[in-house]
Amino acid sequence: MSAEPRIEVSDDPSAAVAERLVQAAAEGRQIVLTGGSTPKTAYEKARALGADWSRATFWFGDERCVPPDHEQSNFAMADRALLAHIEPAAIHRMKGELGPHQGAADYERQLRAEFGQGMPQLDLLLLGLGPDAHCASLFPGDAALGERERLVVGVEVPGMAPLVPRISFTLPLLNAAREVVFLVSGEEKAEAVARAFGGLRPGPDAPSSLVRPAAGSLTVVLDEAAAAHL
Ligand code: 6PG
């Protein structure tokens, strides 16, 4: 039975996640960054905390199919906020510029090169939550939610803006992680939080309700506003 989500209401969720990032980096962990806007502050706070980043390896859970310097690029956001200012062991960028399918295949090759043929077990996997309860680029009702073999897939038509094709981790890869941490803030996410983590029956209409690490932990770090319907 997979872990039930641990709900951690904080008056400063980004600071709580920044501390997790710094701790994982100090332990030389495999860290998966998420995109969107919420995590930017957490990355900036992690950078300000200062850490030994030298043994940390960074991955991305999803990316928009745009160039790496594009304003909609998840890499560009994380690079400006953190990665350009530190010297980690490795940064594995999802090459959105290759397009959804070639980009997904390329990233799967990068994961296989690092982890071999088994199911990669990433250490700290950060996710955000969309108001439709999507995470990574796994949107409600999308066929990508049914993928059970591949680690990474292309998503041609995302369910939310920015309406550009995506590259995304699949559920098997998300659920193989040692520690999954959702970072959520704002009242506009409260309904999605309740649908994803409020004990309702999991299903493809709320993709984040399907993220339940089989052998790992699941923590939802959020502010009071996002927790309002729990
Ligand atoms: C992306 C993200 C996505 C994000 C949620 C929440 O590529 O957009 O990976 O899954 O985490 O949409 O985004 P906000 O933090 O901007 O609300």
Coordinates of C-alpha atoms and ligand atoms in Angstrom, one line a residue:
M1 CA 0.0 0.0 0.0
S2 CA 1.6 3.3 -0.9
A3 CA 2.1 6.1 1.5
E4 CA -0.7 8.4 2.3
P5 CA 0.2 12.1 1.9
R6 CA 1.7 13.9 4.9
I7 CA 0.2 17.4 4.9
E8 CA 2.6 20.1 6.1
V9 CA 0.9 23.5 6.4
S10 CA 3.5 26.2 6.7
D11 CA 3.5 30.0 6.8
D12 CA 6.5 29.8 4.4
P13 CA 6.3 26.7 2.2
S14 CA 9.0 27.9 -0.1
A15 CA 11.5 28.1 2.8
A16 CA 10.5 24.6 4.0
V17 CA 11.2 23.2 0.5
A18 CA 14.5 25.2 0.2
E19 CA 15.7 23.5 3.4
R20 CA 14.8 20.1 1.9
L21 CA 16.8 21.0 -1.3
V22 CA 19.8 22.1 0.7
Q23 CA 19.7 18.9 2.8
A24 CA 19.4 16.6 -0.2
A25 CA 22.2 18.5 -2.0
A26 CA 24.5 18.0 1.1
E27 CA 23.8 14.3 0.9
G28 CA 24.7 14.2 -2.8
R29 CA 21.2 13.2 -3.8
Q30 CA 19.5 12.9 -7.2
I31 CA 17.1 15.8 -7.2
V32 CA 14.2 16.5 -9.5
L33 CA 13.1 20.1 -10.0
T34 CA 9.6 21.2 -11.0
G35 CA 8.6 24.1 -13.1
G36 CA 5.9 26.7 -13.1
S37 CA 6.1 29.8 -10.9
T38 CA 5.6 28.6 -7.3
P39 CA 9.0 26.9 -6.9
K40 CA 11.1 29.9 -8.1
T41 CA 11.1 31.4 -4.6
A42 CA 12.1 28.1 -3.1
Y43 CA 15.1 27.8 -5.5
E44 CA 16.1 31.4 -4.7
K45 CA 15.9 30.7 -0.9
A46 CA 17.9 27.5 -1.4
R47 CA 20.6 29.4 -3.2
A48 CA 20.7 32.1 -0.4
L49 CA 20.9 29.4 2.3
G50 CA 24.2 28.3 0.8
A51 CA 25.0 24.6 0.6
D52 CA 27.6 22.1 -0.6
W53 CA 26.0 21.6 -4.0
S54 CA 29.1 19.8 -5.4
R55 CA 27.6 16.2 -5.1
A56 CA 24.0 17.0 -6.1
T57 CA 22.6 15.9 -9.4
F58 CA 19.7 17.8 -10.9
W59 CA 16.9 16.5 -13.1
F60 CA 13.6 18.0 -14.3
G61 CA 10.2 16.4 -14.0
D62 CA 8.8 18.2 -17.0
E63 CA 9.6 20.9 -19.5
R64 CA 7.9 23.0 -22.1
C65 CA 9.0 22.4 -25.7
V66 CA 10.7 25.8 -26.1
P67 CA 14.4 26.8 -26.2
P68 CA 16.3 26.7 -22.9
D69 CA 16.5 30.5 -22.7
H70 CA 12.8 31.0 -23.5
E71 CA 10.6 32.8 -20.8
Q72 CA 8.4 29.7 -20.6
S73 CA 11.3 27.3 -20.1
N74 CA 11.3 25.5 -16.7
F75 CA 15.1 25.2 -17.1
A76 CA 15.4 28.9 -17.7
M77 CA 13.5 29.7 -14.5
A78 CA 15.5 27.2 -12.4
D79 CA 18.8 28.3 -14.0
R80 CA 18.1 32.0 -13.1
A81 CA 16.9 31.2 -9.6
L82 CA 19.5 28.6 -8.6
L83 CA 21.5 26.5 -11.1
A84 CA 23.5 29.2 -12.8
H85 CA 24.8 30.3 -9.3
I86 CA 26.0 26.9 -8.1
E87 CA 28.3 24.1 -9.2
P88 CA 26.5 20.8 -8.8
A89 CA 27.8 17.4 -9.9
A90 CA 25.5 17.4 -12.9
I91 CA 22.4 19.0 -14.4
H92 CA 20.3 17.0 -16.8
R93 CA 18.3 19.4 -18.8
M94 CA 15.2 18.2 -20.7
K95 CA 15.8 19.4 -24.3
G96 CA 12.4 20.9 -25.0
E97 CA 13.8 22.3 -28.3
L98 CA 13.8 18.7 -29.7
G99 CA 10.0 18.6 -29.5
P100 CA 7.8 16.4 -27.3
H101 CA 8.7 12.9 -28.7
Q102 CA 12.3 13.3 -29.5
G103 CA 12.8 15.3 -26.3
A104 CA 11.2 12.5 -24.3
A105 CA 13.3 9.8 -25.9
D106 CA 16.5 11.8 -25.3
Y107 CA 15.6 12.3 -21.7
E108 CA 14.8 8.6 -21.3
R109 CA 18.3 7.9 -22.7
Q110 CA 19.8 10.2 -20.1
L111 CA 18.0 8.5 -17.3
R112 CA 19.0 5.0 -18.6
A113 CA 22.6 6.1 -18.9
E114 CA 22.6 7.1 -15.2
F115 CA 20.4 4.4 -13.7
G116 CA 20.7 1.4 -16.1
Q117 CA 17.7 -0.6 -17.2
G118 CA 15.8 -0.9 -13.9
M119 CA 13.3 1.7 -12.6
P120 CA 15.2 4.8 -11.6
Q121 CA 14.7 5.7 -7.9
L122 CA 15.2 9.5 -7.7
D123 CA 15.8 10.8 -4.2
L124 CA 14.0 14.1 -3.9
L125 CA 11.3 14.7 -6.5
L126 CA 9.6 18.1 -6.3
L127 CA 6.2 18.7 -7.9
G128 CA 3.8 21.6 -8.2
L129 CA 0.0 21.4 -8.4
G130 CA -2.1 23.0 -11.1
P131 CA -5.6 24.3 -10.3
D132 CA -6.9 21.3 -12.4
A133 CA -4.8 19.0 -10.1
H134 CA -2.2 18.2 -12.7
C135 CA 1.4 17.8 -11.8
A136 CA 4.5 17.7 -14.0
S137 CA 2.8 17.8 -17.5
L138 CA 0.3 15.0 -16.6
F139 CA -3.1 16.6 -17.2
P140 CA -6.6 15.3 -16.4
G141 CA -7.7 12.6 -18.7
D142 CA -4.5 12.6 -20.8
A143 CA -3.4 9.3 -22.3
A144 CA 0.1 9.9 -20.7
L145 CA -1.5 9.0 -17.4
G146 CA -1.9 5.4 -18.7
E147 CA 1.8 5.0 -19.6
R148 CA 3.2 2.1 -17.6
E149 CA 6.4 1.2 -19.5
R150 CA 8.2 4.4 -20.5
L151 CA 9.8 6.8 -18.0
V152 CA 9.3 10.0 -20.0
V153 CA 6.7 10.9 -22.6
G154 CA 5.8 13.7 -24.9
V155 CA 2.6 15.6 -24.4
E156 CA 1.5 17.3 -27.6
V157 CA -1.5 19.2 -26.3
P158 CA -1.2 20.3 -22.6
G159 CA -4.4 20.8 -20.6
M160 CA -3.3 24.2 -19.4
A161 CA -1.3 27.2 -20.4
P162 CA 1.3 27.6 -21.6
L163 CA -0.2 25.8 -24.6
V164 CA 3.0 24.5 -25.9
P165 CA 3.9 20.8 -26.2
R166 CA 5.6 19.3 -23.2
I167 CA 7.9 16.5 -22.0
S168 CA 6.9 14.8 -18.8
F169 CA 7.9 12.1 -16.3
T170 CA 5.3 9.3 -16.3
L171 CA 3.5 8.1 -13.2
P172 CA 5.7 5.0 -12.8
L173 CA 8.8 7.1 -12.6
L174 CA 7.1 9.6 -10.2
N175 CA 5.9 6.8 -8.0
A176 CA 9.4 5.2 -7.8
A177 CA 10.9 8.2 -6.0
R178 CA 12.2 7.9 -2.5
E179 CA 10.6 11.3 -1.5
V180 CA 8.0 13.2 -3.4
V181 CA 7.3 16.7 -2.2
F182 CA 4.5 18.9 -3.6
L183 CA 4.9 22.6 -3.1
V184 CA 1.5 24.4 -3.3
S185 CA 0.4 27.9 -2.3
G186 CA -2.6 30.1 -2.8
E187 CA -6.4 29.8 -2.5
E188 CA -6.7 29.1 -6.2
K189 CA -5.2 25.7 -5.5
A190 CA -7.4 24.8 -2.5
E191 CA -10.0 22.9 -4.5
A192 CA -7.2 20.9 -6.4
V193 CA -5.5 20.2 -3.1
A194 CA -8.7 18.7 -1.7
R195 CA -9.3 16.6 -4.9
A196 CA -5.7 15.4 -5.0
F197 CA -4.9 14.9 -1.3
G198 CA -8.2 15.1 0.6
G199 CA -8.9 11.3 0.7
L200 CA -11.2 11.2 -2.4
R201 CA -11.0 8.2 -4.7
P202 CA -7.8 8.7 -6.9
G203 CA -8.4 9.0 -10.6
P204 CA -7.3 10.5 -13.9
D205 CA -9.5 13.5 -13.4
A206 CA -7.1 14.6 -10.7
P207 CA -3.7 13.3 -11.8
S208 CA -1.9 14.3 -8.6
S209 CA -4.2 11.9 -6.7
L210 CA -2.4 9.1 -8.6
V211 CA 1.0 10.2 -7.3
R212 CA 1.5 7.8 -4.3
P213 CA 5.1 6.6 -4.1
A214 CA 5.0 2.8 -3.7
A215 CA 8.0 2.6 -1.4
G216 CA 8.7 6.3 -0.8
S217 CA 7.2 9.2 1.2
L218 CA 4.8 11.8 0.0
T219 CA 4.6 15.2 1.6
V220 CA 2.5 18.2 0.6
V221 CA 4.0 21.4 1.8
L222 CA 1.4 24.2 1.5
D223 CA 0.2 27.4 3.0
E224 CA -3.1 27.9 4.9
A225 CA -4.9 29.3 1.8
A226 CA -4.1 26.2 -0.3
A227 CA -5.1 23.9 2.6
A228 CA -8.5 25.6 3.1
H229 CA -10.6 22.7 1.8
L230 CA -8.8 19.9 3.6
Ligands
6PG1 C1 4.9 23.3 -15.5 C2 4.9 22.7 -14.1 C3 3.5 22.4 -13.6 C4 3.4 23.3 -12.4 C5 1.9 23.5 -12.1 C6 1.8 24.6 -11.0 O1 5.7 22.9 -16.4 O2 4.0 24.1 -15.7 O3 5.8 21.7 -14.0 O4 3.2 21.1 -13.3 O5 4.1 22.7 -11.3 O6 1.3 23.9 -13.3 O7 2.3 25.8 -11.6 P1 2.4 27.1 -10.7 O8 3.4 26.9 -9.7 O9 2.9 28.2 -11.7 O10 1.0 27.4 -10.2

